[in-house]
Short mmCIF file of C-alpha atoms and ligand atoms in Angstrom, two decimals:
data_model
loop_
_atom_site.label_atom_id
_atom_site.label_comp_id
_atom_site.label_asym_id
_atom_site.label_seq_id
_atom_site.Cartn_x
_atom_site.Cartn_y
_atom_site.Cartn_z
CA MET A 1 0.00 0.00 0.00
CA LYS A 2 1.18 3.50 -0.82
CA ASP A 3 1.93 5.72 2.15
CA PRO A 4 -1.14 7.84 2.93
CA ILE A 5 -1.18 11.56 2.17
CA LEU A 6 -1.87 13.52 5.35
CA TYR A 7 -3.22 17.07 5.40
CA ILE A 8 -2.99 18.93 8.70
CA VAL A 9 -5.86 21.44 8.60
CA ILE A 10 -5.41 24.59 10.66
CA PRO A 11 -7.95 27.43 10.90
CA CYS A 12 -6.35 30.79 11.64
CA TYR A 13 -8.01 34.04 12.60
CA ASN A 14 -5.83 37.05 13.45
CA GLU A 15 -2.93 34.83 14.38
CA GLU A 16 0.04 36.85 13.14
CA ALA A 17 1.59 36.64 16.60
CA VAL A 18 1.52 32.86 16.87
CA LEU A 19 1.75 31.60 13.29
CA PRO A 20 5.48 32.24 12.80
CA MET A 21 6.10 30.29 16.03
CA THR A 22 3.95 27.26 15.32
CA SER A 23 4.20 26.85 11.52
CA GLY A 24 7.68 25.33 11.84
CA ILE A 25 6.42 22.81 14.40
CA PHE A 26 3.75 21.57 12.00
CA LEU A 27 6.25 21.29 9.15
CA LYS A 28 8.65 19.33 11.33
CA LYS A 29 5.89 16.93 12.27
CA ILE A 30 5.00 16.31 8.60
CA THR A 31 8.59 15.77 7.51
CA GLY A 32 9.29 13.64 10.59
CA LEU A 33 6.30 11.37 9.96
CA ALA A 34 7.25 11.12 6.28
CA ALA A 35 10.85 10.25 7.17
CA ALA A 36 9.55 7.54 9.52
CA GLY A 37 7.73 6.07 6.52
CA LYS A 38 4.28 6.53 8.04
CA ILE A 39 2.95 9.09 5.60
CA SER A 40 3.70 10.21 2.07
CA ASP A 41 6.01 13.13 1.37
CA GLU A 42 3.12 14.69 -0.55
CA SER A 43 1.52 15.44 2.83
CA ARG A 44 0.80 19.09 3.51
CA VAL A 45 0.14 21.65 6.23
CA LEU A 46 -3.04 23.44 5.10
CA PHE A 47 -3.80 26.79 6.71
CA VAL A 48 -7.25 28.32 6.42
CA ASN A 49 -7.27 32.06 6.80
CA ASP A 50 -10.67 32.88 8.28
CA GLY A 51 -10.92 36.47 7.05
CA SER A 52 -8.19 37.77 9.35
CA LYS A 53 -7.78 41.50 9.68
CA ASP A 54 -4.05 41.33 10.36
CA LYS A 55 -1.14 39.91 8.37
CA THR A 56 -2.13 36.25 8.78
CA TRP A 57 -2.80 35.62 5.07
CA GLN A 58 0.40 37.37 4.07
CA ILE A 59 2.32 35.10 6.44
CA ILE A 60 0.59 32.02 5.02
CA GLU A 61 1.47 33.06 1.47
CA GLU A 62 5.08 33.59 2.45
CA LEU A 63 5.17 30.15 4.09
CA ALA A 64 3.65 28.54 0.99
CA ALA A 65 6.32 30.18 -1.15
CA SER A 66 9.10 29.08 1.20
CA ASP A 67 8.30 25.37 1.40
CA ALA A 68 6.22 23.07 -0.78
CA HIS A 69 4.72 21.41 2.29
CA TYR A 70 2.75 24.55 3.21
CA GLU A 71 -0.52 25.39 1.53
CA GLY A 72 -3.22 27.90 2.32
CA VAL A 73 -6.79 28.81 1.46
CA CYS A 74 -8.26 32.20 2.18
CA LEU A 75 -11.95 32.61 2.98
CA SER A 76 -13.77 35.60 1.54
CA ARG A 77 -14.54 36.85 5.07
CA ASN A 78 -14.60 35.77 8.71
CA ARG A 79 -17.03 32.87 9.14
CA GLY A 80 -15.99 31.53 12.54
CA HIS A 81 -13.88 28.61 13.62
CA GLN A 82 -16.31 25.81 12.68
CA ASN A 83 -16.93 27.05 9.15
CA ALA A 84 -13.24 27.74 8.59
CA LEU A 85 -12.41 24.25 9.74
CA LEU A 86 -15.03 22.74 7.46
CA ALA A 87 -13.66 24.77 4.53
CA GLY A 88 -10.22 23.32 5.20
CA LEU A 89 -11.48 19.76 5.58
CA MET A 90 -13.58 19.91 2.42
CA THR A 91 -10.62 21.32 0.51
CA ALA A 92 -8.24 18.69 1.88
CA LYS A 93 -10.71 15.93 1.02
CA GLU A 94 -9.84 16.42 -2.67
CA TYR A 95 -6.14 15.80 -2.15
CA ALA A 96 -5.62 13.78 1.02
CA ASP A 97 -6.18 10.25 2.29
CA VAL A 98 -6.40 11.43 5.86
CA THR A 99 -6.65 14.78 7.68
CA ILE A 100 -5.86 15.95 11.17
CA SER A 101 -7.43 19.22 12.32
CA ILE A 102 -5.71 21.28 15.00
CA ASP A 103 -5.68 24.90 16.22
CA CYS A 104 -2.77 27.06 15.24
CA ASP A 105 -1.94 28.33 18.73
CA GLY A 106 0.16 25.38 19.92
CA GLN A 107 -2.25 24.46 22.73
CA ASP A 108 -2.83 20.95 21.49
CA ASP A 109 0.10 18.57 21.79
CA ILE A 110 1.34 17.95 18.26
CA ASN A 111 3.05 14.72 19.31
CA ALA A 112 -0.35 13.09 19.76
CA MET A 113 -0.42 12.97 15.94
CA ASP A 114 1.95 10.01 15.93
CA ALA A 115 -0.52 7.93 17.90
CA MET A 116 -3.39 9.19 15.71
CA ILE A 117 -1.59 8.08 12.55
CA ASP A 118 -0.82 4.70 14.13
CA GLU A 119 -4.52 4.26 14.85
CA TYR A 120 -5.35 5.25 11.27
CA LEU A 121 -2.84 2.78 9.88
CA ALA A 122 -4.49 0.12 12.04
CA GLY A 123 -7.78 0.82 10.25
CA VAL A 124 -9.52 3.42 12.43
CA ASP A 125 -11.42 6.19 10.59
CA VAL A 126 -11.97 8.76 13.34
CA VAL A 127 -9.44 9.45 16.11
CA TYR A 128 -10.39 12.00 18.77
CA GLY A 129 -7.72 13.98 20.57
CA VAL A 130 -8.88 14.09 24.17
CA ARG A 131 -7.42 16.34 26.87
CA SER A 132 -6.37 14.20 29.77
CA LYS A 133 -5.82 17.09 32.17
CA ARG A 134 -6.46 20.78 32.08
CA THR A 135 -3.87 21.88 34.57
CA THR A 136 -2.70 24.83 32.48
CA ASP A 137 -6.17 26.27 31.99
CA THR A 138 -7.41 28.69 34.61
CA TRP A 139 -9.84 27.32 37.19
CA PHE A 140 -12.60 29.33 35.55
CA LYS A 141 -11.93 28.06 32.01
CA ARG A 142 -11.63 24.50 33.23
CA THR A 143 -14.85 24.54 35.24
CA THR A 144 -16.88 26.28 32.55
CA ALA A 145 -15.49 24.06 29.80
CA GLU A 146 -16.10 20.83 31.70
CA GLY A 147 -19.54 22.07 32.76
CA PHE A 148 -20.18 22.67 29.06
CA TYR A 149 -19.60 19.02 28.17
CA ARG A 150 -21.76 17.85 31.08
CA VAL A 151 -24.67 20.14 30.18
CA MET A 152 -24.38 19.16 26.52
CA ARG A 153 -24.62 15.52 27.41
CA ALA A 154 -27.48 16.03 29.85
CA LEU A 155 -29.42 17.82 27.12
CA GLY A 156 -28.98 15.01 24.67
CA ALA A 157 -26.00 16.10 22.56
CA ASP A 158 -23.66 13.18 22.08
CA VAL A 159 -20.18 14.70 22.38
CA VAL A 160 -16.85 13.17 23.39
CA PHE A 161 -15.88 14.49 26.83
CA ASN A 162 -12.99 16.97 26.77
CA HIS A 163 -12.47 16.64 23.04
CA ALA A 164 -12.35 19.82 20.98
CA ASP A 165 -11.57 19.93 17.29
CA TYR A 166 -8.24 18.12 17.37
CA ARG A 167 -9.04 14.95 15.45
CA LEU A 168 -8.06 12.65 12.65
CA LEU A 169 -10.55 11.88 9.90
CA SER A 170 -10.05 9.37 7.11
CA ARG A 171 -11.20 10.21 3.61
CA ARG A 172 -14.35 8.16 3.88
CA ALA A 173 -15.20 9.84 7.18
CA LEU A 174 -14.73 13.20 5.40
CA GLU A 175 -17.00 12.05 2.62
CA GLY A 176 -19.55 11.10 5.26
CA LEU A 177 -19.20 14.50 6.88
CA ALA A 178 -19.70 16.19 3.50
CA GLU A 179 -23.16 14.61 3.34
CA PHE A 180 -24.27 16.72 6.30
CA GLY A 181 -25.53 19.89 4.67
CA GLU A 182 -26.42 21.83 7.79
CA VAL A 183 -25.64 25.50 8.04
CA ASN A 184 -25.49 25.63 11.85
CA LEU A 185 -22.25 23.79 12.20
CA PHE A 186 -21.20 22.00 15.35
CA LEU A 187 -18.55 19.58 14.15
CA ARG A 188 -17.97 17.99 17.55
CA GLY A 189 -21.53 16.75 17.49
CA LEU A 190 -21.60 15.80 13.81
CA VAL A 191 -18.48 13.65 13.68
CA PRO A 192 -19.86 10.99 16.08
CA LEU A 193 -22.94 10.85 13.82
CA VAL A 194 -20.76 9.98 10.81
CA GLY A 195 -19.93 6.68 12.47
CA TYR A 196 -17.18 4.25 11.39
CA ARG A 197 -14.51 2.88 13.69
CA CYS A 198 -13.33 5.47 16.17
CA SER A 199 -10.86 5.72 19.02
CA SER A 200 -9.22 8.35 21.23
CA VAL A 201 -5.69 9.44 22.02
CA TYR A 202 -4.95 11.43 25.16
CA TYR A 203 -2.74 14.48 25.53
CA GLU A 204 -2.16 17.34 27.89
CA ARG A 205 -3.32 20.73 26.76
CA ALA A 206 -0.80 23.54 27.02
CA GLU A 207 -1.22 27.28 27.15
CA ARG A 208 -1.55 29.40 24.06
CA LEU A 209 1.94 30.29 22.81
CA ALA A 210 1.00 33.84 21.88
CA GLY A 211 -2.02 35.98 21.04
CA GLU A 212 -5.39 35.75 22.76
CA SER A 213 -8.25 33.28 22.89
CA HIS A 214 -11.16 34.06 20.58
CA TYR A 215 -13.54 32.32 22.94
CA PRO A 216 -14.46 34.45 25.94
CA LEU A 217 -17.31 33.30 28.17
CA LYS A 218 -20.01 35.00 26.11
CA LYS A 219 -18.96 33.25 22.91
CA MET A 220 -18.53 29.96 24.73
CA LEU A 221 -22.11 30.15 26.04
CA ALA A 222 -23.43 30.98 22.58
CA PHE A 223 -21.41 28.09 21.15
CA ALA A 224 -22.75 25.71 23.79
CA PHE A 225 -26.32 26.76 23.13
CA ASP A 226 -25.82 26.40 19.39
CA GLY A 227 -24.42 22.94 19.93
CA ILE A 228 -27.36 21.85 22.06
CA THR A 229 -30.03 23.22 19.74
CA SER A 230 -28.38 21.80 16.65
CA LEU A 231 -28.04 18.31 18.10
CA SER A 232 -31.01 17.77 20.33
CA THR A 233 -34.65 18.69 20.82
CA LYS A 234 -34.55 17.88 24.52
CA PRO A 235 -35.02 21.55 25.57
CA LEU A 236 -38.40 21.52 23.80
CA ARG A 237 -39.36 18.47 25.77
CA LEU A 238 -38.24 20.16 28.98
CA ILE A 239 -40.69 22.97 28.22
CA THR A 240 -43.47 20.43 27.90
CA ALA A 241 -42.40 18.90 31.20
CA ALA A 242 -42.35 22.34 32.84
CA GLY A 243 -45.80 23.00 31.39
CA ILE A 244 -47.17 19.80 32.90
CA LEU A 245 -45.61 20.60 36.27
CA VAL A 246 -46.95 24.15 36.36
CA SER A 247 -50.41 22.91 35.30
CA ALA A 248 -50.39 20.34 38.10
CA VAL A 249 -49.46 22.97 40.67
CA SER A 250 -52.11 25.32 39.26
CA PHE A 251 -54.70 22.59 39.61
CA LEU A 252 -53.89 22.23 43.31
CA ALA A 253 -53.98 26.01 43.67
CA ILE A 254 -57.46 26.08 42.07
CA ILE A 255 -58.75 23.53 44.55
CA GLY A 256 -57.20 25.57 47.37
CA THR A 257 -58.85 28.72 46.05
CA ILE A 258 -62.29 27.09 45.86
CA ILE A 259 -61.95 25.80 49.43
CA THR A 260 -60.96 29.28 50.62
CA LYS A 261 -63.97 30.70 48.80
CA LEU A 262 -66.28 28.18 50.48
CA PHE A 263 -64.99 29.28 53.88
CA GLY A 264 -65.58 32.88 52.95
CA TYR A 265 -62.02 34.27 52.93
CA THR A 266 -62.06 35.81 49.47
CA VAL A 267 -60.25 39.11 49.96
CA THR A 268 -56.80 37.89 50.91
CA GLY A 269 -54.52 36.42 48.28
CA TRP A 270 -52.90 39.45 46.65
CA THR A 271 -49.39 38.12 47.26
CA SER A 272 -50.11 34.71 45.83
CA MET A 273 -51.79 36.27 42.83
CA ILE A 274 -48.89 38.55 42.02
CA CYS A 275 -46.45 35.67 42.46
CA ALA A 276 -48.44 33.52 40.06
CA VAL A 277 -48.59 36.30 37.46
CA TYR A 278 -44.83 36.88 37.51
CA PHE A 279 -43.96 33.22 37.67
CA LEU A 280 -46.22 32.20 34.82
CA GLY A 281 -45.08 35.18 32.75
CA GLY A 282 -41.46 34.13 33.24
CA VAL A 283 -42.09 30.49 32.44
CA GLN A 284 -43.97 31.41 29.28
CA LEU A 285 -41.32 33.81 28.05
CA LEU A 286 -38.64 31.21 28.66
CA GLY A 287 -40.65 28.67 26.71
CA ILE A 288 -41.20 31.06 23.81
CA GLY A 289 -37.50 31.94 23.85
CA VAL A 290 -36.41 28.34 23.53
CA ILE A 291 -38.94 27.63 20.80
CA GLY A 292 -37.75 30.83 19.10
CA GLU A 293 -34.20 29.52 19.08
CA TYR A 294 -35.32 26.48 17.17
CA ILE A 295 -37.33 28.58 14.75
CA GLY A 296 -34.24 30.71 14.19
CA LYS A 297 -32.33 27.55 13.36
CA ILE A 298 -35.02 26.46 10.91
CA TYR A 299 -34.90 29.93 9.34
CA SER A 300 -31.19 29.84 8.70
CA GLU A 301 -31.28 26.23 7.54
CA THR A 302 -34.02 26.85 4.99
CA LYS A 303 -32.07 29.70 3.43
CA ARG A 304 -29.18 27.32 2.68
CA ARG A 305 -26.62 30.09 2.57
CA PRO A 306 -23.11 28.90 1.73
CA ARG A 307 -21.10 27.95 4.78
CA PHE A 308 -17.92 29.43 3.39
CA ILE A 309 -16.60 30.98 0.21
CA ILE A 310 -13.00 30.41 -0.73
CA GLY A 311 -11.38 33.51 -2.17
CA GLU A 312 -7.77 32.64 -2.79
CA THR A 313 -5.81 29.43 -2.56
CA THR A 314 -2.24 28.31 -3.03
CA LEU A 315 -3.51 24.90 -4.16
CA GLU A 316 -4.66 26.10 -7.57
CA ALA A 317 -1.84 24.54 -9.53
CA LYS A 318 -2.25 21.19 -7.82
CA GLU A 319 -3.99 18.30 -9.41
CA LYS A 320 -6.87 16.81 -7.45
CA ARG A 321 -6.78 13.13 -6.77
N1 LIG B 401 -10.48 30.77 14.81
C1 LIG B 401 -11.00 30.92 13.53
N2 LIG B 401 -12.03 31.82 13.32
C2 LIG B 401 -12.58 32.55 14.35
C3 LIG B 401 -12.06 32.34 15.66
C4 LIG B 401 -11.03 31.45 15.86
O1 LIG B 401 -10.52 30.30 12.57
O2 LIG B 401 -13.51 33.32 14.09
C5 LIG B 401 -9.37 29.81 15.04
C6 LIG B 401 -8.17 30.35 15.78
O3 LIG B 401 -7.26 30.97 14.92
C7 LIG B 401 -7.58 29.10 16.43
C8 LIG B 401 -8.82 28.24 16.67
O4 LIG B 401 -9.85 28.77 15.84
O5 LIG B 401 -6.71 28.40 15.56
C9 LIG B 401 -9.25 28.20 18.12
O6 LIG B 401 -9.39 29.49 18.65
P1 LIG B 401 -8.83 29.92 20.08
O7 LIG B 401 -7.47 29.34 20.29
O8 LIG B 401 -8.95 31.39 20.18
O9 LIG B 401 -9.89 29.22 21.05
P2 LIG B 401 -9.61 28.48 22.47
O10 LIG B 401 -8.48 27.51 22.25
O11 LIG B 401 -9.27 29.54 23.44
O12 LIG B 401 -10.91 27.80 22.78
MG1 LIG B 402 -6.68 27.95 21.55
#
């Protein structure tokens, strides 16, 4: 069997500070794996510039000119991490036998790739990179991130615990992923749905080498909510459950009210009335809000807007497989 062609897919958004530091590490990994005879020398490091406002694309172009192992695609504008990653994976699918996606900030241990490739060579299609410890993250980031996985699971989204977007995908897994046409992308939830043989490799997550995280708490919450609503309809069912509960309580309250009326105490009850008005108003608004989220999802899905548009690429001259 011919050695497989590996494409390392790396989304980059405003990463001029970190790219010059990490690009060499990726290249070394590719050449090292090729020298060890595990992958073909036609393997590439593929950067996806996600509409950066700084010099990121310029740096990628310079890298591509400096070494044939570097390639880059440039999106027409910023579309967010998930879309940028998908753009890279769908581009790589045309050239590669296997891809590994990783962030460009050096947080994920690149040496885990060796184990991922070994798994692939043993016939596994999907290998998840899983963080074994989060000692370098702040207490806050660790607690919120781990809480995120727990809540996701509780609400019916099947995600791999402590796995982000560091993963190996074989070509047939990529082809499976390409079948999912959804606009609201949450790759972590989609990949398990693709199926095939999967396994995990464990690594310790380090700190960002330079630059700043693009995921502050607000964006993390939005991302979590997006993930839940795109993978599960459990929140809708929770509303139904809440409705049943509130109705049951109301029924008891009605009986109580009638009994009070029979005993002639009809004037009191202002406090309980006000409480009921506010409580029911809140519950209803919450219910409408959650339903609204799903309607918003339906709205954006029915429009079928493109998930990404590739502006420039250094791959133009290359023949597809
Ligand atoms: N990223 C992207 N588009 C965006 C935001 C982030 O392509 O709109 C990339 C970013 O360059 C990095 C990866 O997504 O390679 C993860 O982002 P970051 O390291 O900021 O997130 P964190 O690791 O803090 O969760
Ligand atoms: Mg990061």
